[in-house]
CSV table of C-alpha atoms and ligand atoms in Angstrom, one decimal:
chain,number,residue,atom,x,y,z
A,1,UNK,CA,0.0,0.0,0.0
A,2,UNK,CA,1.7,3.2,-1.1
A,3,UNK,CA,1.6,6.5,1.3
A,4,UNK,CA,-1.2,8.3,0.8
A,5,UNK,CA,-0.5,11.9,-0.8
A,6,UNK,CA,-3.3,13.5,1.4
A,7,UNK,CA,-1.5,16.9,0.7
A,8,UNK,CA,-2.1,16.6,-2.7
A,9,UNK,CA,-5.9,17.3,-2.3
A,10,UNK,CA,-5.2,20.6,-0.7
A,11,UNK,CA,-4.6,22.9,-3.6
A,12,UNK,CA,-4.5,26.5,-1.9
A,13,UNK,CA,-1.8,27.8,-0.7
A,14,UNK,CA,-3.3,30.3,2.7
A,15,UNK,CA,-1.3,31.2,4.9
A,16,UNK,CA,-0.9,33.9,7.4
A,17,UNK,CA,-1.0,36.9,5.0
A,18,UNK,CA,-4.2,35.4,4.1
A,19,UNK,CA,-5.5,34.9,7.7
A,20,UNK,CA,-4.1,38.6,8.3
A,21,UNK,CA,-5.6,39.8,5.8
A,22,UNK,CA,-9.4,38.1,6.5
A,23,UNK,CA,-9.1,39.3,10.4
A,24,UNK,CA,-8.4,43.1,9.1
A,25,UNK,CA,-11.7,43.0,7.4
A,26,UNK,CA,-13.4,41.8,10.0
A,27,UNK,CA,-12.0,44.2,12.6
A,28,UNK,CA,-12.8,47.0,10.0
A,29,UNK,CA,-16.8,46.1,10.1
A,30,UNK,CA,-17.0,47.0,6.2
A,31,UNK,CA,-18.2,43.6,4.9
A,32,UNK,CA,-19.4,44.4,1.5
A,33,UNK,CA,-17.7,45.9,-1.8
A,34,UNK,CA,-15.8,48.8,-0.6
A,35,UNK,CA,-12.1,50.0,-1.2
A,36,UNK,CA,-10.6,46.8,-1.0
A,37,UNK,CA,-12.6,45.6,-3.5
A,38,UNK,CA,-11.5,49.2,-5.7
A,39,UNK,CA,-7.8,48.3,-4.6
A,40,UNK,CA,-8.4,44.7,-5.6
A,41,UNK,CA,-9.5,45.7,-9.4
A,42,UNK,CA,-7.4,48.3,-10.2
A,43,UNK,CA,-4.3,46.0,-9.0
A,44,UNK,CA,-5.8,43.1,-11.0
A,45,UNK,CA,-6.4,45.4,-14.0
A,46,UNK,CA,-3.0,46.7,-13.6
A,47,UNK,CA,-1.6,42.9,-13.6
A,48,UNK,CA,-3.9,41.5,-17.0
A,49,UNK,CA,-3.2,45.0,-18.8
A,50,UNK,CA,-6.9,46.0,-18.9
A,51,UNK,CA,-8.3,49.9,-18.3
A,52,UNK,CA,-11.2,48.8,-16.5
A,53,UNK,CA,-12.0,45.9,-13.8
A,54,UNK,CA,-15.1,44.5,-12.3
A,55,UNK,CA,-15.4,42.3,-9.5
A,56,UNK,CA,-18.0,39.8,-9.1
A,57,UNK,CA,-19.4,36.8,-7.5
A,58,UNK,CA,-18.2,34.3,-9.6
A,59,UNK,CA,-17.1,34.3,-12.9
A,60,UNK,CA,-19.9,32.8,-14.0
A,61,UNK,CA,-22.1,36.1,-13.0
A,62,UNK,CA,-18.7,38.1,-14.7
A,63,UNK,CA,-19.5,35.9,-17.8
A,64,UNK,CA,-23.5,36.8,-17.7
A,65,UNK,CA,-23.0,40.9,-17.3
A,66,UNK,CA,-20.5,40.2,-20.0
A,67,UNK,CA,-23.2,38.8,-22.8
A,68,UNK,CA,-25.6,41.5,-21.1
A,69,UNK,CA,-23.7,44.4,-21.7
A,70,UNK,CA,-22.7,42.9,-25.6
A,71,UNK,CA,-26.1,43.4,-25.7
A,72,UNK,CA,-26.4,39.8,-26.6
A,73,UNK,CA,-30.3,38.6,-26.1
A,74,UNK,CA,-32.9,36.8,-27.5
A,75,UNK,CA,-32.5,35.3,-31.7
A,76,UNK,CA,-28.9,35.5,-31.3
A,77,UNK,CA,-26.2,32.9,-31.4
A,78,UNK,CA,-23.1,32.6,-29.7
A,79,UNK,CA,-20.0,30.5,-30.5
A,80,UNK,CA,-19.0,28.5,-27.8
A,81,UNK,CA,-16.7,25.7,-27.2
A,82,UNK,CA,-18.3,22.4,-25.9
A,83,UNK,CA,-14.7,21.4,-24.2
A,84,UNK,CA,-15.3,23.3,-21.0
A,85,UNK,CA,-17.1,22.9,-17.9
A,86,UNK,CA,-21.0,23.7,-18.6
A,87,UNK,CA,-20.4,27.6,-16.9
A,88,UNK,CA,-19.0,28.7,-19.7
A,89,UNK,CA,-22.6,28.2,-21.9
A,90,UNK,CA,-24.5,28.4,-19.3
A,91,UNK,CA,-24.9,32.6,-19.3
A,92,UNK,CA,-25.8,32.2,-23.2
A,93,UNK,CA,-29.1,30.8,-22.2
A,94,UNK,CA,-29.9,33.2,-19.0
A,95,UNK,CA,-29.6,36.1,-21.8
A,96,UNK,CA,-31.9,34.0,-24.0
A,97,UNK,CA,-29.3,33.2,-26.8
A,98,UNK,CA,-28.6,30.4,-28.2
A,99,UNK,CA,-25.5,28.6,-28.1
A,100,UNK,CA,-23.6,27.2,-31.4
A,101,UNK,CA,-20.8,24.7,-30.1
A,102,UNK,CA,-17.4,24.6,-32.0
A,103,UNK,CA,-15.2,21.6,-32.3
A,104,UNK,CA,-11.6,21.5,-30.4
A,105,UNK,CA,-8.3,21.8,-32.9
A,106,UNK,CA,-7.4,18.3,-31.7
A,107,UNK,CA,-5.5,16.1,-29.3
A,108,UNK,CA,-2.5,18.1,-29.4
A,109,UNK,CA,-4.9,21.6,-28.7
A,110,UNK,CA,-7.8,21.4,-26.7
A,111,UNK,CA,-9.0,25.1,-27.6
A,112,UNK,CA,-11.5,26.6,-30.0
A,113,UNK,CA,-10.4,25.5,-33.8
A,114,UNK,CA,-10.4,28.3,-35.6
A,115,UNK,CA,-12.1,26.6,-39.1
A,116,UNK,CA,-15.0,25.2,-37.3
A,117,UNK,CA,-15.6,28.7,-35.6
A,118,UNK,CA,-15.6,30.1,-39.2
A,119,UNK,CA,-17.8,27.5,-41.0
A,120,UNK,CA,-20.4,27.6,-38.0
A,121,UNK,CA,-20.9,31.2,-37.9
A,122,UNK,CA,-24.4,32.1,-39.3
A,123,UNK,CA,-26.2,35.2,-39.8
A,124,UNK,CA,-27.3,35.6,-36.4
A,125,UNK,CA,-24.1,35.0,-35.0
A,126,UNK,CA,-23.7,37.7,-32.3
A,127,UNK,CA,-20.6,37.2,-30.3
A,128,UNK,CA,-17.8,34.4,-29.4
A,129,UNK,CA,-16.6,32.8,-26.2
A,130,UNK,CA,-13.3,31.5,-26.1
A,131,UNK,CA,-12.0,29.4,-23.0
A,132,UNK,CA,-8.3,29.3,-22.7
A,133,UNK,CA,-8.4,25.5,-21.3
A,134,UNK,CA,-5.4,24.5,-18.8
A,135,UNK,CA,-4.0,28.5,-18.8
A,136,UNK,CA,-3.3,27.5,-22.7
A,137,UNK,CA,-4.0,30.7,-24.7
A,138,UNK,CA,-6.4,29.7,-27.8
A,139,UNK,CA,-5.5,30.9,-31.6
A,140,UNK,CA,-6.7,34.9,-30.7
A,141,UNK,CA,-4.7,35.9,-33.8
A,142,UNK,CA,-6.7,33.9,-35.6
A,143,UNK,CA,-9.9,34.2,-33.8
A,144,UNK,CA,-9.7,37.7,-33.6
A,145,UNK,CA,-9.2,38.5,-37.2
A,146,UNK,CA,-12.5,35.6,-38.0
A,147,UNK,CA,-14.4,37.9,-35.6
A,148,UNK,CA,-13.6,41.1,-37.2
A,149,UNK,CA,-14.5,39.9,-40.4
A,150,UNK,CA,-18.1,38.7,-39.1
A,151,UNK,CA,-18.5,41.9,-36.5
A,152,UNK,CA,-19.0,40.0,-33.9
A,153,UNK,CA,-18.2,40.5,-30.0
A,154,UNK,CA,-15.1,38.4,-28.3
A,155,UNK,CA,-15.5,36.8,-24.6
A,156,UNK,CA,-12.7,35.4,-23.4
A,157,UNK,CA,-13.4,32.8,-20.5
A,158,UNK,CA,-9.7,33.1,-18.8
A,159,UNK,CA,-10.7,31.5,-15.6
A,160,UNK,CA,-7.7,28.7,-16.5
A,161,UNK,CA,-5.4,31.5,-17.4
A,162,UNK,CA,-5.2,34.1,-14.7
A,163,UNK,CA,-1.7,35.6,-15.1
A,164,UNK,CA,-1.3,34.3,-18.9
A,165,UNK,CA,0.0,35.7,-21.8
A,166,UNK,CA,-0.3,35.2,-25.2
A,167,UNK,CA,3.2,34.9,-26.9
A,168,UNK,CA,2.5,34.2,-30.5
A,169,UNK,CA,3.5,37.0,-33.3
A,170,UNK,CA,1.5,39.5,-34.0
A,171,UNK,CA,-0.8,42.3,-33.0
A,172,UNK,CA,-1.8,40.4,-30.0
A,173,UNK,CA,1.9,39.2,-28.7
A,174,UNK,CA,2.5,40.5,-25.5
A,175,UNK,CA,-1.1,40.5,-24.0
A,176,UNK,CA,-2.5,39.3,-20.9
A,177,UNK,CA,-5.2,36.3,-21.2
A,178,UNK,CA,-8.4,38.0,-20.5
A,179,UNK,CA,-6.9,41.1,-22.6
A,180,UNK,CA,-7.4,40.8,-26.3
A,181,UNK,CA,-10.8,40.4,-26.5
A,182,UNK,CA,-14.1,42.3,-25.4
A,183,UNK,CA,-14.3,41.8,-22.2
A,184,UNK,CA,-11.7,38.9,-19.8
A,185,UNK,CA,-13.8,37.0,-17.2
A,186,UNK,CA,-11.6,35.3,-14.6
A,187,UNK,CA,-12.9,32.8,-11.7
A,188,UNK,CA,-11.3,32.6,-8.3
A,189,UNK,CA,-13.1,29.4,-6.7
A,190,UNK,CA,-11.3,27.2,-4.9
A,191,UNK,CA,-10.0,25.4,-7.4
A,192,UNK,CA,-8.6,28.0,-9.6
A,193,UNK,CA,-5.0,30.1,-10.1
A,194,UNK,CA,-6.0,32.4,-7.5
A,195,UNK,CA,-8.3,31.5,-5.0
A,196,UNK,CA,-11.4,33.6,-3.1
A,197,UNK,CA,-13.3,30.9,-2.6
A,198,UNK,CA,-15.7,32.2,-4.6
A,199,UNK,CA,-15.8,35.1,-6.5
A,200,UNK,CA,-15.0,36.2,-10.3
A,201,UNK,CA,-13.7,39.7,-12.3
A,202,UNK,CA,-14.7,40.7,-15.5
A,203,UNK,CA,-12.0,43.6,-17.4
A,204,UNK,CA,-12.2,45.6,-20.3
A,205,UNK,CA,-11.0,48.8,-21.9
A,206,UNK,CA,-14.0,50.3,-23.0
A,207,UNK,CA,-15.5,52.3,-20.7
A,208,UNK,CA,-19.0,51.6,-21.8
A,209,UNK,CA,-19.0,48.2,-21.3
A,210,UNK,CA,-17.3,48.3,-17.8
A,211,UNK,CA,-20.3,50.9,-16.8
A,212,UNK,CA,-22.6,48.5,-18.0
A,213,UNK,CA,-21.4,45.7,-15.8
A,214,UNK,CA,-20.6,47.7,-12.8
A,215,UNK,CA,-24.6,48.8,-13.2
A,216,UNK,CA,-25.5,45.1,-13.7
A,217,UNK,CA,-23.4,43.6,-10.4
A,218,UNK,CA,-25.5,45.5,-8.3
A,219,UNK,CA,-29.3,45.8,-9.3
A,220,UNK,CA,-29.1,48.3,-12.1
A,221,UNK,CA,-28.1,51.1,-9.0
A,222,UNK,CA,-26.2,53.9,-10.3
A,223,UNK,CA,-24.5,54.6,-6.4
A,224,UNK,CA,-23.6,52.2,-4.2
A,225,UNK,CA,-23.7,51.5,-0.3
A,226,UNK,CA,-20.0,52.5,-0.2
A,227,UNK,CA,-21.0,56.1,-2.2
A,228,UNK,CA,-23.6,56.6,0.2
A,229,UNK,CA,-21.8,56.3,3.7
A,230,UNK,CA,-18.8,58.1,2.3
A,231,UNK,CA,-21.4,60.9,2.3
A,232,UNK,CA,-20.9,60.8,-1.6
A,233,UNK,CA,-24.3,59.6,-2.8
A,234,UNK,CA,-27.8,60.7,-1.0
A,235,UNK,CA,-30.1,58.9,-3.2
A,236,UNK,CA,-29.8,56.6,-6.7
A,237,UNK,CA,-31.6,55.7,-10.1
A,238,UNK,CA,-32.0,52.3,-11.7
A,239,UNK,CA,-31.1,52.6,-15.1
A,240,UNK,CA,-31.3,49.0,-16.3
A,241,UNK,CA,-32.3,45.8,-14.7
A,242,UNK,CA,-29.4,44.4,-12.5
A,243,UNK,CA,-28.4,41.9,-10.2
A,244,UNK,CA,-27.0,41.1,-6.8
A,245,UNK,CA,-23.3,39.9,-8.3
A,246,UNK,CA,-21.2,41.5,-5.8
A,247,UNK,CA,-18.1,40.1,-4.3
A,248,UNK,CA,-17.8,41.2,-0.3
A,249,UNK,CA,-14.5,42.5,1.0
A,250,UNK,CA,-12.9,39.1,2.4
A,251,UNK,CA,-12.9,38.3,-1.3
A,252,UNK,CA,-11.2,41.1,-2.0
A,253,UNK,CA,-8.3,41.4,1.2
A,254,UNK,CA,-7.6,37.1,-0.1
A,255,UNK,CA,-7.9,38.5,-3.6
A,256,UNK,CA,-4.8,41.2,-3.0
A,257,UNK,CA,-2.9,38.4,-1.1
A,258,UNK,CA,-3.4,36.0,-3.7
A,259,UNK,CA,-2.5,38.4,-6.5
A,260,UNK,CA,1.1,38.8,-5.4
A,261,UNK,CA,1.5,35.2,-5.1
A,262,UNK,CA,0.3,34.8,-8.9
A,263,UNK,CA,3.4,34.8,-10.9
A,264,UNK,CA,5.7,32.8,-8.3
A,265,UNK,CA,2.6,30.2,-8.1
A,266,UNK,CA,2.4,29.6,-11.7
A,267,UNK,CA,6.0,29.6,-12.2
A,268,UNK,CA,6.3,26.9,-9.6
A,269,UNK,CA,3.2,25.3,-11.7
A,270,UNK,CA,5.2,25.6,-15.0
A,271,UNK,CA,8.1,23.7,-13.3
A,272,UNK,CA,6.3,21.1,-12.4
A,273,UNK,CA,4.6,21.0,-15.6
A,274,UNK,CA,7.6,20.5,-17.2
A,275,UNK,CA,8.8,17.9,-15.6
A,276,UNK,CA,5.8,15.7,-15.8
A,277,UNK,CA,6.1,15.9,-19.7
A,278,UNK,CA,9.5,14.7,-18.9
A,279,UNK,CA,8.8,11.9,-16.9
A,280,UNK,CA,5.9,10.7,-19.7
A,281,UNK,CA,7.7,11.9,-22.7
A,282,UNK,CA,8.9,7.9,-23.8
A,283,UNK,CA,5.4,6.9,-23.1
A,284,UNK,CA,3.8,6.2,-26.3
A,285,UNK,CA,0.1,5.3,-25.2
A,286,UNK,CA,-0.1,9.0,-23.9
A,287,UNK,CA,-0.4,12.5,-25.1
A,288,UNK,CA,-0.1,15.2,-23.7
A,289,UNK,CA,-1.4,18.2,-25.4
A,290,UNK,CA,-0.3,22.1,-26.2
A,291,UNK,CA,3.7,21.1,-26.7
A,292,UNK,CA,3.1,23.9,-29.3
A,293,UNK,CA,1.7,26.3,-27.0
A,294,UNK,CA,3.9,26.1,-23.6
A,295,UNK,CA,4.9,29.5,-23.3
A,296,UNK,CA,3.0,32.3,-21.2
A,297,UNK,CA,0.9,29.3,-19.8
A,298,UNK,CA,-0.6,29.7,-16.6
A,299,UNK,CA,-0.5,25.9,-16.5
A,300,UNK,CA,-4.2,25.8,-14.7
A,301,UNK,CA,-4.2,21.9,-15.3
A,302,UNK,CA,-2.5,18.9,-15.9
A,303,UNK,CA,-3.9,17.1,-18.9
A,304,UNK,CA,-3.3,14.1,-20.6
A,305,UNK,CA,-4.7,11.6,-23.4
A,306,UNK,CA,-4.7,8.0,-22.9
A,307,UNK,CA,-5.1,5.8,-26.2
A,308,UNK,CA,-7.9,3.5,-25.2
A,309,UNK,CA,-11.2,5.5,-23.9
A,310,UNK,CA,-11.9,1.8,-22.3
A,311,UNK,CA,-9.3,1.8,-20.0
A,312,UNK,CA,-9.6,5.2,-18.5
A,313,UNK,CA,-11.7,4.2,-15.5
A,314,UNK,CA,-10.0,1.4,-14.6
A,315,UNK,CA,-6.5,3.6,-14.7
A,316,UNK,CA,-8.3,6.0,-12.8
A,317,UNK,CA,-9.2,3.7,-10.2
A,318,UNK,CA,-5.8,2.2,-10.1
A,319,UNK,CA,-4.0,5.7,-9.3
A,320,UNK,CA,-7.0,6.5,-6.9
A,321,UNK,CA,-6.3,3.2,-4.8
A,322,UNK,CA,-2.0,4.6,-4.8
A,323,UNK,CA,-3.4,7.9,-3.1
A,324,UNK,CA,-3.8,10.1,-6.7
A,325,UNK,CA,-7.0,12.0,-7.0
A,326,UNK,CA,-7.7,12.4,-11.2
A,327,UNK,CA,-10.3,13.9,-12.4
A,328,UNK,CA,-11.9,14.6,-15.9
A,329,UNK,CA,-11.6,17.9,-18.1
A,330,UNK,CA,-14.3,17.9,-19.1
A,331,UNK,CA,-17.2,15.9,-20.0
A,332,UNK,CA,-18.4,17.9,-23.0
A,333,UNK,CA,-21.3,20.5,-22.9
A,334,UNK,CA,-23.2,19.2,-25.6
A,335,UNK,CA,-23.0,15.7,-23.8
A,336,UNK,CA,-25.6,17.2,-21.0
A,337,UNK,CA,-29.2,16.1,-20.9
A,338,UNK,CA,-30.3,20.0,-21.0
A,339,UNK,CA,-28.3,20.4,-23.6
A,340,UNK,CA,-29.1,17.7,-26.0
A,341,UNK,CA,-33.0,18.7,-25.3
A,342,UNK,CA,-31.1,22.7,-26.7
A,343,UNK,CA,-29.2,21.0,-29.4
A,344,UNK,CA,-29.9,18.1,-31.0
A,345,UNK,CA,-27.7,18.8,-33.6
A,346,UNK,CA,-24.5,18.9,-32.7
A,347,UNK,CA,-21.8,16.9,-33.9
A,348,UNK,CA,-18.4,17.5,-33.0
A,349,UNK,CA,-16.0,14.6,-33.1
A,350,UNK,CA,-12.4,16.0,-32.2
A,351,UNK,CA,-14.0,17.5,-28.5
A,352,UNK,CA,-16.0,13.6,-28.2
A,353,UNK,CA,-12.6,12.3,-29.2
A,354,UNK,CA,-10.3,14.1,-26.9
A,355,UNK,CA,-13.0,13.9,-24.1
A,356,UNK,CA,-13.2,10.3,-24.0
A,357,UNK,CA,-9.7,10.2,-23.2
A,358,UNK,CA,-8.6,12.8,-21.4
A,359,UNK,CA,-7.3,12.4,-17.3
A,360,UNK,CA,-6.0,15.2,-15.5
A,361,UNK,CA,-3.3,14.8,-13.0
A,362,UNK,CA,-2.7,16.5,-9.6
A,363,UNK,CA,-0.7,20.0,-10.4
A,364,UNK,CA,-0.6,22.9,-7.7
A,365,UNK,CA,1.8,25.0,-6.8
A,366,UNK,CA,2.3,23.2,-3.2
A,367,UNK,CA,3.5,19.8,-5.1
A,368,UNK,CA,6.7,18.9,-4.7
A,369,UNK,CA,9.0,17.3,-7.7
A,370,UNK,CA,9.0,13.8,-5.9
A,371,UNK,CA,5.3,13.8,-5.9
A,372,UNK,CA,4.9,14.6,-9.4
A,373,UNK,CA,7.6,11.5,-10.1
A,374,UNK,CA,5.9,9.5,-8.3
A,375,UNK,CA,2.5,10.5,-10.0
A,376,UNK,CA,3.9,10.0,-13.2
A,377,UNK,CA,5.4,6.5,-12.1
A,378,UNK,CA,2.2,5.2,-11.4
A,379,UNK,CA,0.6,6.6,-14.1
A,380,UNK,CA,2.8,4.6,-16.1
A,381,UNK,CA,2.3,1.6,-14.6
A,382,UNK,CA,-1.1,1.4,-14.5
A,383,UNK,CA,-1.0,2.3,-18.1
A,384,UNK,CA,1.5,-0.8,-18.8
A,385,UNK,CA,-0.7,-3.1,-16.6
A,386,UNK,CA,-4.3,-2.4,-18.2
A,387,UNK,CA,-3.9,-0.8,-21.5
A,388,UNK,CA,-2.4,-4.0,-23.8
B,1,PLP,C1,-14.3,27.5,-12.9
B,1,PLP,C2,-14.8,27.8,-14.3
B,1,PLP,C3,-15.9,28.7,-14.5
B,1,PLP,C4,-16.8,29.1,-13.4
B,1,PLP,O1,-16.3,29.9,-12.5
B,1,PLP,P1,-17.1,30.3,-11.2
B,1,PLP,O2,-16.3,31.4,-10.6
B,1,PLP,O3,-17.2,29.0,-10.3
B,1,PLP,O4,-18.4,30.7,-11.6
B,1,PLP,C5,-16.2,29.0,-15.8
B,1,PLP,N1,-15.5,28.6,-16.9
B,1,PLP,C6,-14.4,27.7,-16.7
B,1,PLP,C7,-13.6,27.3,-17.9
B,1,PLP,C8,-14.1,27.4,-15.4
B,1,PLP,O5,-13.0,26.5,-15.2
């Protein structure tokens, strides 16, 4: 019976900053968004390169003010990925639009393929959502120039790639994940680069658009609680239908802390990355996808492609009885009950390919190099043992 890697299931890395930073909030008695929250998005929209940043929630409410304040609504369709976890569609049908799913590059690129986003946009296309999956930065070059052609909106779902950048030539090079398109939504739940718990951001550099979302977190009001007992507000006007999305301060004071971690984190991530796709490189029943697309990863994720679909629960089992939790990124969108009854019609067999085969091993910043040789040593194993 091998140890049991109990740490590995504890992917945040809080400490006493953290804890410090949680008891000042307390001891200040200002719970909800106030200037920590301000401090929180004008140092995140300092670190992604963006004029303008919203915090929210989750980024799943980031990614609904986002289609809201596109102005994307009923008879419109929206590009989407089906390789992501169901949040990423899911604000396409709170606005009423209908989602249009685009097939994956391949085994060797999980993200949006750039061809199959061009031959599935129709005439009421209205906007694209692209998901940088595992902190890999999609083909913007390319999917920006399709969406100019098309005048369509750009959504970039970067809650994998918090603190990545997009390194390929061209008029993009140089630019934060979350940057280059309309509007960046980001998540920080547990799981995530940077962790809140819960809670999301959404940045862009038109100022329209971030008024629009800033009215939409919280209930259409043009002042807020903040404005008011600053004495800078008496009263307030509604001037759209909003929400509650707000984040509350704790968010915020973990958010700051967390943010100054980012770029030591996902180095340490990157290192570890890299020698996984060491230890598996001579292992010819596995991929392991974006070799081409490495650099300005935020390395979110560790995923990898077994040959045989048949064998992946039984290799899954295998590492879960060494101490190894695996999971699955992801079980397709289109897959989903609710969204087979929304579309019937969708075929995309790169994305049921790659899904059927994908595992995802344990990567966090808190891993040490033994445990990721040790991962990889049973991963090969149990490959040798039960895919013949
Ligand atoms: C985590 C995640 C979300 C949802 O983020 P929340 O903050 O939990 O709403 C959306 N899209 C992707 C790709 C994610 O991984």
């Amino acid at each position: 019976m091998a140890k049991p890697l109990s740490h590995l299931l504890s992917t945040c890395d809080f400490g006493p900053e953290e804890e410090g930073a949680v008891i000042d909030v307390v001891r200040s008695k200002w719970l909800s968004v106030g200037e920590r929250t301000a401090e929180f998005e004008r140092s995140f929209a300092e670190m992604a390169g963006a004029h303008y940043a919203v915090a929210t929630s989750s980024c799943t409410a980031a990614l609904h003010l986002a289609l809201l304040a596109l102005r994307v609504g009923p008879g419109d369709e929206v590009l989407v990925p089906s390789y992501t976890f169901v949040a990423t569609a899911n604000p396409i049908l709170y606005v009423g639009a209908t989602p249009v799913f685009v097939d994956i590059c391949g085994q060797d690129d999980l993200n949006l393929d750039p061809s199959d986003l061009s031959e599935k946009i129709g005439p009421r296309a209205k906007a694209i959502i692209v998901v940088h999956i595992g902190g890999f930065l999609a083909d913007m070059n390319q999917i920006m120039a399709i969406a100019e052609r098309h005048g369509l909106s750009v959504v970039e779902d970067a809650s994998h790639a918090v603190g990545a950048q997009y390194v390929t030539e061209g008029p993009y090079q140089g630019r934060s994940a979350g940057s280059i398109g309309s509007i960046g939504c980001f998540s920080f739940f547990a799981n995530k680069n940077l962790v809140t718990g819960e809670g999301g951001m959404a940045i862009t550099n038109d100022p329209g658009l971030a008024h629009r979302i800033r009215l939409g977190r919280s209930h259409g009001m043009t002042q807020t609680s903040w404005d008011k007992a600053g004495g800078r507000a008496d009263d307030y006007d509604i001037e759209d239908v909003g929400y509650n999305y707000r984040p509350t301060e704790l968010t915020a004071a973990l958010g700051l802390v967390q943010l100054r971690k980012l770029t030591a984190a996902n180095l340490r991530r990157q290192e570890l990355a890299t020698r996984y796709r060491e230890a598996l490189a001579a292992e010819t029943k596995v991929t392991v996808p974006f070799q081409e697309r490495l650099a300005g990863s935020s390395h979110h994720i560790f995923p990898v492609l077994i040959d045989n679909p048949d064998s992946r629960n039984l290799v899954r089992k295998r590492l879960k009885d060494r101490g190894i939790q695996t999971s699955v990124h992801y079980p397709p969108v289109h897959h989903f009950t609710h969204y087979r009854r929304q579309c019937p019609q969708t075929r995309l067999p790169r994305t049921d390919d790659a899904a059927s085969r994908e595992i995802t091993l344990p990567l966090h910043p808190l891993m040490t190099g033994q445990d990721v040789d040790f991962i990889a040593r049973e991963f090969a194993a149990a490959l040798k043992n039960i895919c013949r």
